[in-house]
Amino acid sequence: MEYSFDYFKKITDFLKTKVDYTPQIAIILGSCLGPFAEQIEDPVVVDYQDIPNFLVSTVASHAGKMIFGTICGRKVVCMSGRFHNYEGYTFEQLVIPIRVFKLLGVETTILTNAAGGINVDYRPGDVMILSDHIKMNGDSPLRGRNVSEFGARFFSTVDMYTPRLREVAKRCASASALTIHEGVYYFYSGPQFETPAEIRAFRALGADAVGMSTVTEALTAAHCNMPILALAVITNMAAGVTDIPFTSEEVNDTAKSISQQFSEYVKSIMREL
Ligand code: HPA
């Protein structure tokens, strides 16, 4: 399916009927980072299934709600629940949320995710600010007819993880109890976790963490020139990094155990924007 400008405009026109302000910041919450959404004041909650032309979330740990409101005095729109290629969505479909944020007039998008640690200096419960990514599998989300209202056919990805926002995130790290790194995220389409041999290969290529999301959204943001900050919560060491195999329960438990501190950290960044 080809997505025209009007396809995205129809979604945005519907959402604009729900609130009478322009959100300054958009945030997409990854697995089990949902508690952040509970802190939004004066929430206006819209179920994905009620939004025309939108997608629905199929992952149990992803809520499937778009929430408008205020947090730290900032007007925000928050996606509690995101979409992944492993759910069966095409890479082209994954452009939808960011393009809607762009048309809503959002200035900055924050992307969060759960990831496996590849860098042996990382520990579960740490956070990694994405400085760059490696995406070797799957199509580009920008494949197909270029929707030129959003950006040019060919576009640069240098500094697509906005340096100014990474600096803010690093400054805020010193006031957080979390250990915060900056590194390279490897996109893996999943849904199976990686093999130990894959993880050794990704490390040799320069990756520090691995996950199944974020990069499609980040590329869409780069195409439409939207500043982004992407934060990975290291929920486990990736396959084969330690002798103890991890489970998806461990991923969820770690995400839950640091969700409060992580929310505080994200809020401290938002106050600086
Ligand atoms: N690999 C891929 N995605 C993940 C992981 C992992 O180890 N942990 C959390 N999301």
PDB file of C-alpha atoms and ligand atoms in Angstrom:
ATOM      1  CA  MET A   1       0.000   0.000   0.000  1.00  0.00           C
ATOM      2  CA  GLU A   2       1.182   3.512  -0.843  1.00  0.00           C
ATOM      3  CA  TYR A   3       0.750   6.140   1.841  1.00  0.00           C
ATOM      4  CA  SER A   4      -0.109   9.585   0.486  1.00  0.00           C
ATOM      5  CA  PHE A   5       0.187  12.842   2.403  1.00  0.00           C
ATOM      6  CA  ASP A   6      -3.614  12.774   2.844  1.00  0.00           C
ATOM      7  CA  TYR A   7      -3.381   9.409   4.598  1.00  0.00           C
ATOM      8  CA  PHE A   8      -1.351  10.995   7.419  1.00  0.00           C
ATOM      9  CA  LYS A   9      -3.403  14.191   7.371  1.00  0.00           C
ATOM     10  CA  LYS A  10      -6.598  12.247   8.029  1.00  0.00           C
ATOM     11  CA  ILE A  11      -5.064  10.820  11.248  1.00  0.00           C
ATOM     12  CA  THR A  12      -3.798  14.232  12.338  1.00  0.00           C
ATOM     13  CA  ASP A  13      -7.105  16.002  11.613  1.00  0.00           C
ATOM     14  CA  PHE A  14      -8.873  13.464  13.840  1.00  0.00           C
ATOM     15  CA  LEU A  15      -6.357  13.894  16.695  1.00  0.00           C
ATOM     16  CA  LYS A  16      -6.565  17.703  16.450  1.00  0.00           C
ATOM     17  CA  THR A  17     -10.247  17.451  17.384  1.00  0.00           C
ATOM     18  CA  LYS A  18      -9.223  15.887  20.737  1.00  0.00           C
ATOM     19  CA  VAL A  19      -7.065  18.731  22.129  1.00  0.00           C
ATOM     20  CA  ASP A  20      -6.842  22.462  21.462  1.00  0.00           C
ATOM     21  CA  TYR A  21      -3.060  22.805  21.904  1.00  0.00           C
ATOM     22  CA  THR A  22       0.055  21.766  20.019  1.00  0.00           C
ATOM     23  CA  PRO A  23       2.154  19.223  21.953  1.00  0.00           C
ATOM     24  CA  GLN A  24       5.783  20.360  22.194  1.00  0.00           C
ATOM     25  CA  ILE A  25       7.225  16.910  22.891  1.00  0.00           C
ATOM     26  CA  ALA A  26       6.189  13.456  21.670  1.00  0.00           C
ATOM     27  CA  ILE A  27       7.368  10.351  23.470  1.00  0.00           C
ATOM     28  CA  ILE A  28       7.100   6.733  22.380  1.00  0.00           C
ATOM     29  CA  LEU A  29       7.287   4.350  25.319  1.00  0.00           C
ATOM     30  CA  GLY A  30       8.926   0.945  24.910  1.00  0.00           C
ATOM     31  CA  SER A  31       8.120  -2.367  26.648  1.00  0.00           C
ATOM     32  CA  CYS A  32       6.992  -2.005  30.240  1.00  0.00           C
ATOM     33  CA  LEU A  33       7.971   1.651  30.407  1.00  0.00           C
ATOM     34  CA  GLY A  34       4.254   2.342  30.500  1.00  0.00           C
ATOM     35  CA  PRO A  35       4.225   3.728  34.103  1.00  0.00           C
ATOM     36  CA  PHE A  36       5.569   6.999  32.712  1.00  0.00           C
ATOM     37  CA  ALA A  37       2.187   7.475  31.042  1.00  0.00           C
ATOM     38  CA  GLU A  38       0.443   7.412  34.441  1.00  0.00           C
ATOM     39  CA  GLN A  39       2.214  10.623  35.413  1.00  0.00           C
ATOM     40  CA  ILE A  40       0.676  12.672  32.621  1.00  0.00           C
ATOM     41  CA  GLU A  41      -1.621  15.370  34.028  1.00  0.00           C
ATOM     42  CA  ASP A  42      -5.017  16.204  32.483  1.00  0.00           C
ATOM     43  CA  PRO A  43      -4.736  13.185  30.207  1.00  0.00           C
ATOM     44  CA  VAL A  44      -6.796  12.933  27.049  1.00  0.00           C
ATOM     45  CA  VAL A  45      -6.564   9.261  26.090  1.00  0.00           C
ATOM     46  CA  VAL A  46      -7.270   8.027  22.570  1.00  0.00           C
ATOM     47  CA  ASP A  47      -7.261   4.273  21.841  1.00  0.00           C
ATOM     48  CA  TYR A  48      -5.307   3.398  18.723  1.00  0.00           C
ATOM     49  CA  GLN A  49      -8.269   1.399  17.459  1.00  0.00           C
ATOM     50  CA  ASP A  50     -10.406   4.560  17.435  1.00  0.00           C
ATOM     51  CA  ILE A  51      -7.943   6.558  15.311  1.00  0.00           C
ATOM     52  CA  PRO A  52      -8.761   6.380  11.583  1.00  0.00           C
ATOM     53  CA  ASN A  53      -5.893   5.049   9.403  1.00  0.00           C
ATOM     54  CA  PHE A  54      -3.784   4.249  12.505  1.00  0.00           C
ATOM     55  CA  LEU A  55      -2.315   0.851  13.493  1.00  0.00           C
ATOM     56  CA  VAL A  56      -3.151  -1.293  16.524  1.00  0.00           C
ATOM     57  CA  SER A  57      -0.618  -2.690  18.984  1.00  0.00           C
ATOM     58  CA  THR A  58      -0.466  -6.494  19.198  1.00  0.00           C
ATOM     59  CA  VAL A  59       2.173  -6.898  21.945  1.00  0.00           C
ATOM     60  CA  ALA A  60       0.812  -7.680  25.430  1.00  0.00           C
ATOM     61  CA  SER A  61       3.239  -5.345  27.239  1.00  0.00           C
ATOM     62  CA  HIS A  62       2.293  -2.427  24.961  1.00  0.00           C
ATOM     63  CA  ALA A  63      -0.903  -0.610  25.923  1.00  0.00           C
ATOM     64  CA  GLY A  64      -2.115   0.818  22.592  1.00  0.00           C
ATOM     65  CA  LYS A  65      -3.082   4.325  23.674  1.00  0.00           C
ATOM     66  CA  MET A  66      -2.159   7.802  22.589  1.00  0.00           C
ATOM     67  CA  ILE A  67      -2.181  10.172  25.560  1.00  0.00           C
ATOM     68  CA  PHE A  68      -2.172  13.965  25.325  1.00  0.00           C
ATOM     69  CA  GLY A  69      -1.500  16.000  28.470  1.00  0.00           C
ATOM     70  CA  THR A  70       1.034  17.901  30.548  1.00  0.00           C
ATOM     71  CA  ILE A  71       4.164  16.656  32.256  1.00  0.00           C
ATOM     72  CA  CYS A  72       6.780  18.884  33.956  1.00  0.00           C
ATOM     73  CA  GLY A  73       4.856  21.853  32.600  1.00  0.00           C
ATOM     74  CA  ARG A  74       5.339  20.643  29.005  1.00  0.00           C
ATOM     75  CA  LYS A  75       2.505  19.779  26.653  1.00  0.00           C
ATOM     76  CA  VAL A  76       3.133  16.240  25.442  1.00  0.00           C
ATOM     77  CA  VAL A  77       1.700  13.477  23.315  1.00  0.00           C
ATOM     78  CA  CYS A  78       2.711  10.029  24.447  1.00  0.00           C
ATOM     79  CA  MET A  79       2.379   6.723  22.640  1.00  0.00           C
ATOM     80  CA  SER A  80       1.960   4.000  25.227  1.00  0.00           C
ATOM     81  CA  GLY A  81       2.580   1.025  22.984  1.00  0.00           C
ATOM     82  CA  ARG A  82       4.494   1.064  19.700  1.00  0.00           C
ATOM     83  CA  PHE A  83       4.510  -0.919  16.475  1.00  0.00           C
ATOM     84  CA  HIS A  84       7.206  -3.339  15.349  1.00  0.00           C
ATOM     85  CA  ASN A  85       8.052  -5.106  12.117  1.00  0.00           C
ATOM     86  CA  TYR A  86       7.929  -8.487  13.928  1.00  0.00           C
ATOM     87  CA  GLU A  87       4.201  -7.967  14.568  1.00  0.00           C
ATOM     88  CA  GLY A  88       3.704  -8.211  10.821  1.00  0.00           C
ATOM     89  CA  TYR A  89       3.701  -4.504  10.019  1.00  0.00           C
ATOM     90  CA  THR A  90       5.732  -3.575   6.981  1.00  0.00           C
ATOM     91  CA  PHE A  91       8.606  -1.150   7.439  1.00  0.00           C
ATOM     92  CA  GLU A  92       6.607   1.349   5.345  1.00  0.00           C
ATOM     93  CA  GLN A  93       3.735   1.259   7.861  1.00  0.00           C
ATOM     94  CA  LEU A  94       6.110   2.091  10.710  1.00  0.00           C
ATOM     95  CA  VAL A  95       6.494   5.697   9.459  1.00  0.00           C
ATOM     96  CA  ILE A  96       2.968   6.529  10.606  1.00  0.00           C
ATOM     97  CA  PRO A  97       3.473   7.703  14.240  1.00  0.00           C
ATOM     98  CA  ILE A  98       6.382  10.066  13.509  1.00  0.00           C
ATOM     99  CA  ARG A  99       4.665  11.621  10.487  1.00  0.00           C
ATOM    100  CA  VAL A 100       1.592  12.229  12.604  1.00  0.00           C
ATOM    101  CA  PHE A 101       3.748  13.930  15.263  1.00  0.00           C
ATOM    102  CA  LYS A 102       5.289  16.086  12.557  1.00  0.00           C
ATOM    103  CA  LEU A 103       1.869  17.183  11.270  1.00  0.00           C
ATOM    104  CA  LEU A 104       0.670  17.827  14.824  1.00  0.00           C
ATOM    105  CA  GLY A 105       3.494  20.376  15.121  1.00  0.00           C
ATOM    106  CA  VAL A 106       5.631  18.464  17.660  1.00  0.00           C
ATOM    107  CA  GLU A 107       9.124  20.000  18.102  1.00  0.00           C
ATOM    108  CA  THR A 108      11.013  17.082  19.654  1.00  0.00           C
ATOM    109  CA  THR A 109      10.434  13.325  19.837  1.00  0.00           C
ATOM    110  CA  ILE A 110      11.838  11.050  22.530  1.00  0.00           C
ATOM    111  CA  LEU A 111      12.021   7.341  21.658  1.00  0.00           C
ATOM    112  CA  THR A 112      12.511   4.766  24.411  1.00  0.00           C
ATOM    113  CA  ASN A 113      13.068   1.034  24.183  1.00  0.00           C
ATOM    114  CA  ALA A 114      14.242  -2.070  26.000  1.00  0.00           C
ATOM    115  CA  ALA A 115      17.509  -3.493  24.670  1.00  0.00           C
ATOM    116  CA  GLY A 116      20.057  -6.228  25.280  1.00  0.00           C
ATOM    117  CA  GLY A 117      23.564  -5.164  26.321  1.00  0.00           C
ATOM    118  CA  ILE A 118      26.352  -6.167  23.937  1.00  0.00           C
ATOM    119  CA  ASN A 119      29.060  -3.939  25.425  1.00  0.00           C
ATOM    120  CA  VAL A 120      30.561  -5.930  28.321  1.00  0.00           C
ATOM    121  CA  ASP A 121      30.835  -2.770  30.421  1.00  0.00           C
ATOM    122  CA  TYR A 122      27.024  -2.436  30.462  1.00  0.00           C
ATOM    123  CA  ARG A 123      24.793  -3.988  33.129  1.00  0.00           C
ATOM    124  CA  PRO A 124      21.046  -4.719  33.228  1.00  0.00           C
ATOM    125  CA  GLY A 125      19.331  -1.595  34.541  1.00  0.00           C
ATOM    126  CA  ASP A 126      21.745   0.796  32.780  1.00  0.00           C
ATOM    127  CA  VAL A 127      20.541   3.242  30.130  1.00  0.00           C
ATOM    128  CA  MET A 128      22.154   3.939  26.755  1.00  0.00           C
ATOM    129  CA  ILE A 129      21.690   7.209  24.877  1.00  0.00           C
ATOM    130  CA  LEU A 130      21.755   6.275  21.180  1.00  0.00           C
ATOM    131  CA  SER A 131      24.510   8.063  19.298  1.00  0.00           C
ATOM    132  CA  ASP A 132      23.971   6.058  16.092  1.00  0.00           C
ATOM    133  CA  HIS A 133      22.604   2.753  14.826  1.00  0.00           C
ATOM    134  CA  ILE A 134      23.326  -0.186  12.542  1.00  0.00           C
ATOM    135  CA  LYS A 135      20.429  -1.584  10.488  1.00  0.00           C
ATOM    136  CA  MET A 136      21.408  -4.467   8.226  1.00  0.00           C
ATOM    137  CA  ASN A 137      18.108  -6.337   8.036  1.00  0.00           C
ATOM    138  CA  GLY A 138      14.790  -5.405   6.523  1.00  0.00           C
ATOM    139  CA  ASP A 139      13.725  -2.620   4.198  1.00  0.00           C
ATOM    140  CA  SER A 140      13.963   1.076   4.843  1.00  0.00           C
ATOM    141  CA  PRO A 141      10.741   2.628   6.179  1.00  0.00           C
ATOM    142  CA  LEU A 142      11.242   5.276   3.475  1.00  0.00           C
ATOM    143  CA  ARG A 143      11.056   2.729   0.631  1.00  0.00           C
ATOM    144  CA  GLY A 144       8.386   3.399  -1.988  1.00  0.00           C
ATOM    145  CA  ARG A 145       7.071   6.635  -3.440  1.00  0.00           C
ATOM    146  CA  ASN A 146       8.651   9.582  -1.628  1.00  0.00           C
ATOM    147  CA  VAL A 147       6.098  11.785   0.132  1.00  0.00           C
ATOM    148  CA  SER A 148       7.949  15.005  -0.611  1.00  0.00           C
ATOM    149  CA  GLU A 149       5.847  17.088   1.816  1.00  0.00           C
ATOM    150  CA  PHE A 150       7.886  15.354   4.554  1.00  0.00           C
ATOM    151  CA  GLY A 151      11.363  15.354   3.036  1.00  0.00           C
ATOM    152  CA  ALA A 152      13.684  14.645   0.139  1.00  0.00           C
ATOM    153  CA  ARG A 153      14.051  11.263  -1.576  1.00  0.00           C
ATOM    154  CA  PHE A 154      17.692  10.959  -0.516  1.00  0.00           C
ATOM    155  CA  PHE A 155      18.609  12.337   2.885  1.00  0.00           C
ATOM    156  CA  SER A 156      21.516  12.348   5.300  1.00  0.00           C
ATOM    157  CA  THR A 157      21.570  10.244   8.442  1.00  0.00           C
ATOM    158  CA  VAL A 158      24.657  11.910   9.910  1.00  0.00           C
ATOM    159  CA  ASP A 159      23.796  13.222  13.395  1.00  0.00           C
ATOM    160  CA  MET A 160      20.210  11.945  13.059  1.00  0.00           C
ATOM    161  CA  TYR A 161      20.272  11.334  16.835  1.00  0.00           C
ATOM    162  CA  THR A 162      20.318  15.052  17.529  1.00  0.00           C
ATOM    163  CA  PRO A 163      23.664  16.030  19.191  1.00  0.00           C
ATOM    164  CA  ARG A 164      22.067  18.928  21.152  1.00  0.00           C
ATOM    165  CA  LEU A 165      19.544  16.539  22.737  1.00  0.00           C
ATOM    166  CA  ARG A 166      22.228  13.943  23.502  1.00  0.00           C
ATOM    167  CA  GLU A 167      24.170  16.664  25.323  1.00  0.00           C
ATOM    168  CA  VAL A 168      21.075  17.510  27.413  1.00  0.00           C
ATOM    169  CA  ALA A 169      20.610  13.794  28.212  1.00  0.00           C
ATOM    170  CA  LYS A 170      24.270  13.480  29.254  1.00  0.00           C
ATOM    171  CA  ARG A 171      24.044  16.576  31.463  1.00  0.00           C
ATOM    172  CA  CYS A 172      20.944  15.158  33.189  1.00  0.00           C
ATOM    173  CA  ALA A 173      22.703  11.814  33.722  1.00  0.00           C
ATOM    174  CA  SER A 174      24.809  13.171  36.579  1.00  0.00           C
ATOM    175  CA  ALA A 175      21.697  13.879  38.687  1.00  0.00           C
ATOM    176  CA  SER A 176      20.270  10.386  38.047  1.00  0.00           C
ATOM    177  CA  ALA A 177      20.936   7.285  40.136  1.00  0.00           C
ATOM    178  CA  LEU A 178      21.054   5.311  36.864  1.00  0.00           C
ATOM    179  CA  THR A 179      24.292   4.478  35.055  1.00  0.00           C
ATOM    180  CA  ILE A 180      24.006   6.154  31.673  1.00  0.00           C
ATOM    181  CA  HIS A 181      26.146   5.378  28.613  1.00  0.00           C
ATOM    182  CA  GLU A 182      26.166   6.593  25.046  1.00  0.00           C
ATOM    183  CA  GLY A 183      26.471   4.023  22.283  1.00  0.00           C
ATOM    184  CA  VAL A 184      25.438   2.359  19.040  1.00  0.00           C
ATOM    185  CA  TYR A 185      22.150   0.416  18.767  1.00  0.00           C
ATOM    186  CA  TYR A 186      21.877  -2.584  16.485  1.00  0.00           C
ATOM    187  CA  PHE A 187      18.422  -3.091  14.957  1.00  0.00           C
ATOM    188  CA  TYR A 188      17.370  -6.756  14.854  1.00  0.00           C
ATOM    189  CA  SER A 189      13.959  -7.514  13.374  1.00  0.00           C
ATOM    190  CA  GLY A 190      13.152 -10.462  15.720  1.00  0.00           C
ATOM    191  CA  PRO A 191      10.860 -11.677  17.208  1.00  0.00           C
ATOM    192  CA  GLN A 192      13.369 -14.355  18.209  1.00  0.00           C
ATOM    193  CA  PHE A 193      16.231 -13.072  20.298  1.00  0.00           C
ATOM    194  CA  GLU A 194      19.655 -13.184  18.633  1.00  0.00           C
ATOM    195  CA  THR A 195      22.011 -16.137  18.655  1.00  0.00           C
ATOM    196  CA  PRO A 196      25.304 -15.805  20.580  1.00  0.00           C
ATOM    197  CA  ALA A 197      27.172 -15.873  17.234  1.00  0.00           C
ATOM    198  CA  GLU A 198      25.063 -12.965  15.963  1.00  0.00           C
ATOM    199  CA  ILE A 199      25.808 -10.992  19.113  1.00  0.00           C
ATOM    200  CA  ARG A 200      29.568 -11.594  18.682  1.00  0.00           C
ATOM    201  CA  ALA A 201      29.241 -10.408  15.069  1.00  0.00           C
ATOM    202  CA  PHE A 202      27.296  -7.274  16.077  1.00  0.00           C
ATOM    203  CA  ARG A 203      29.934  -6.450  18.703  1.00  0.00           C
ATOM    204  CA  ALA A 204      32.674  -6.786  16.068  1.00  0.00           C
ATOM    205  CA  LEU A 205      30.678  -4.363  13.889  1.00  0.00           C
ATOM    206  CA  GLY A 206      30.656  -1.749  16.644  1.00  0.00           C
ATOM    207  CA  ALA A 207      27.277  -2.249  18.357  1.00  0.00           C
ATOM    208  CA  ASP A 208      26.826  -1.667  22.092  1.00  0.00           C
ATOM    209  CA  ALA A 209      23.189  -2.781  22.460  1.00  0.00           C
ATOM    210  CA  VAL A 210      20.558  -4.608  20.405  1.00  0.00           C
ATOM    211  CA  GLY A 211      16.804  -4.251  20.096  1.00  0.00           C
ATOM    212  CA  MET A 212      13.824  -4.635  17.787  1.00  0.00           C
ATOM    213  CA  SER A 213      12.437  -1.106  17.547  1.00  0.00           C
ATOM    214  CA  THR A 214      13.273   2.609  17.396  1.00  0.00           C
ATOM    215  CA  VAL A 215      15.357   2.673  14.210  1.00  0.00           C
ATOM    216  CA  THR A 216      12.405   2.842  11.808  1.00  0.00           C
ATOM    217  CA  GLU A 217      10.956   5.739  13.803  1.00  0.00           C
ATOM    218  CA  ALA A 218      14.348   7.440  13.984  1.00  0.00           C
ATOM    219  CA  LEU A 219      14.839   7.161  10.203  1.00  0.00           C
ATOM    220  CA  THR A 220      11.379   8.628   9.605  1.00  0.00           C
ATOM    221  CA  ALA A 221      12.278  11.509  11.912  1.00  0.00           C
ATOM    222  CA  ALA A 222      15.559  12.073  10.043  1.00  0.00           C
ATOM    223  CA  HIS A 223      13.643  12.177   6.741  1.00  0.00           C
ATOM    224  CA  CYS A 224      11.273  14.915   7.987  1.00  0.00           C
ATOM    225  CA  ASN A 225      14.026  16.749   9.887  1.00  0.00           C
ATOM    226  CA  MET A 226      12.552  16.204  13.332  1.00  0.00           C
ATOM    227  CA  PRO A 227      14.964  16.366  16.299  1.00  0.00           C
ATOM    228  CA  ILE A 228      15.006  13.112  18.270  1.00  0.00           C
ATOM    229  CA  LEU A 229      16.499  11.644  21.396  1.00  0.00           C
ATOM    230  CA  ALA A 230      16.523   7.843  21.716  1.00  0.00           C
ATOM    231  CA  LEU A 231      17.113   6.064  25.034  1.00  0.00           C
ATOM    232  CA  ALA A 232      17.581   2.302  25.475  1.00  0.00           C
ATOM    233  CA  VAL A 233      16.986   0.631  28.827  1.00  0.00           C
ATOM    234  CA  ILE A 234      19.415  -2.293  29.066  1.00  0.00           C
ATOM    235  CA  THR A 235      17.087  -4.992  30.405  1.00  0.00           C
ATOM    236  CA  ASN A 236      19.459  -7.953  30.021  1.00  0.00           C
ATOM    237  CA  MET A 237      22.870  -8.840  28.676  1.00  0.00           C
ATOM    238  CA  ALA A 238      22.410 -10.061  25.078  1.00  0.00           C
ATOM    239  CA  ALA A 239      22.607 -13.766  24.160  1.00  0.00           C
ATOM    240  CA  GLY A 240      25.893 -15.401  25.085  1.00  0.00           C
ATOM    241  CA  VAL A 241      27.381 -12.328  26.792  1.00  0.00           C
ATOM    242  CA  THR A 242      27.066 -14.091  30.153  1.00  0.00           C
ATOM    243  CA  ASP A 243      26.773 -17.827  30.906  1.00  0.00           C
ATOM    244  CA  ILE A 244      23.223 -17.417  32.190  1.00  0.00           C
ATOM    245  CA  PRO A 245      20.578 -17.415  29.432  1.00  0.00           C
ATOM    246  CA  PHE A 246      17.976 -14.643  29.773  1.00  0.00           C
ATOM    247  CA  THR A 247      14.228 -14.849  29.311  1.00  0.00           C
ATOM    248  CA  SER A 248      11.583 -12.378  28.195  1.00  0.00           C
ATOM    249  CA  GLU A 249      10.377 -12.362  31.853  1.00  0.00           C
ATOM    250  CA  GLU A 250      13.788 -10.996  32.872  1.00  0.00           C
ATOM    251  CA  VAL A 251      13.466  -8.303  30.190  1.00  0.00           C
ATOM    252  CA  ASN A 252      10.057  -7.276  31.572  1.00  0.00           C
ATOM    253  CA  ASP A 253      11.158  -7.507  35.242  1.00  0.00           C
ATOM    254  CA  THR A 254      14.209  -5.283  34.724  1.00  0.00           C
ATOM    255  CA  ALA A 255      12.162  -2.764  32.731  1.00  0.00           C
ATOM    256  CA  LYS A 256       9.570  -2.662  35.512  1.00  0.00           C
ATOM    257  CA  SER A 257      12.160  -2.400  38.293  1.00  0.00           C
ATOM    258  CA  ILE A 258      13.786   0.712  36.847  1.00  0.00           C
ATOM    259  CA  SER A 259      10.705   2.297  35.277  1.00  0.00           C
ATOM    260  CA  GLN A 260      10.318   4.784  38.144  1.00  0.00           C
ATOM    261  CA  GLN A 261      13.946   5.985  38.028  1.00  0.00           C
ATOM    262  CA  PHE A 262      13.824   5.997  34.257  1.00  0.00           C
ATOM    263  CA  SER A 263      10.686   8.155  34.295  1.00  0.00           C
ATOM    264  CA  GLU A 264      12.436  10.617  36.613  1.00  0.00           C
ATOM    265  CA  TYR A 265      15.405  10.742  34.250  1.00  0.00           C
ATOM    266  CA  VAL A 266      13.187  11.345  31.203  1.00  0.00           C
ATOM    267  CA  LYS A 267      11.318  14.084  33.071  1.00  0.00           C
ATOM    268  CA  SER A 268      14.597  15.785  34.017  1.00  0.00           C
ATOM    269  CA  ILE A 269      15.451  15.878  30.301  1.00  0.00           C
ATOM    270  CA  MET A 270      12.009  17.243  29.390  1.00  0.00           C
ATOM    271  CA  ARG A 271      12.431  20.119  31.839  1.00  0.00           C
ATOM    272  CA  GLU A 272      15.492  21.206  29.807  1.00  0.00           C
ATOM    273  CA  LEU A 273      13.661  21.221  26.464  1.00  0.00           C
TER     274      LEU A 273
HETATM  275  N1  HPA B   1      17.622  -8.501  22.045  1.00  0.00           N
HETATM  276  C1  HPA B   1      16.708  -7.866  21.290  1.00  0.00           C
HETATM  277  N2  HPA B   1      15.762  -7.087  21.806  1.00  0.00           N
HETATM  278  C2  HPA B   1      15.735  -6.941  23.136  1.00  0.00           C
HETATM  279  C3  HPA B   1      16.649  -7.582  23.983  1.00  0.00           C
HETATM  280  C4  HPA B   1      17.649  -8.413  23.400  1.00  0.00           C
HETATM  281  O1  HPA B   1      18.497  -9.010  24.087  1.00  0.00           O
HETATM  282  N3  HPA B   1      16.338  -7.234  25.246  1.00  0.00           N
HETATM  283  C5  HPA B   1      15.278  -6.392  25.176  1.00  0.00           C
HETATM  284  N4  HPA B   1      14.905  -6.213  23.891  1.00  0.00           N
END
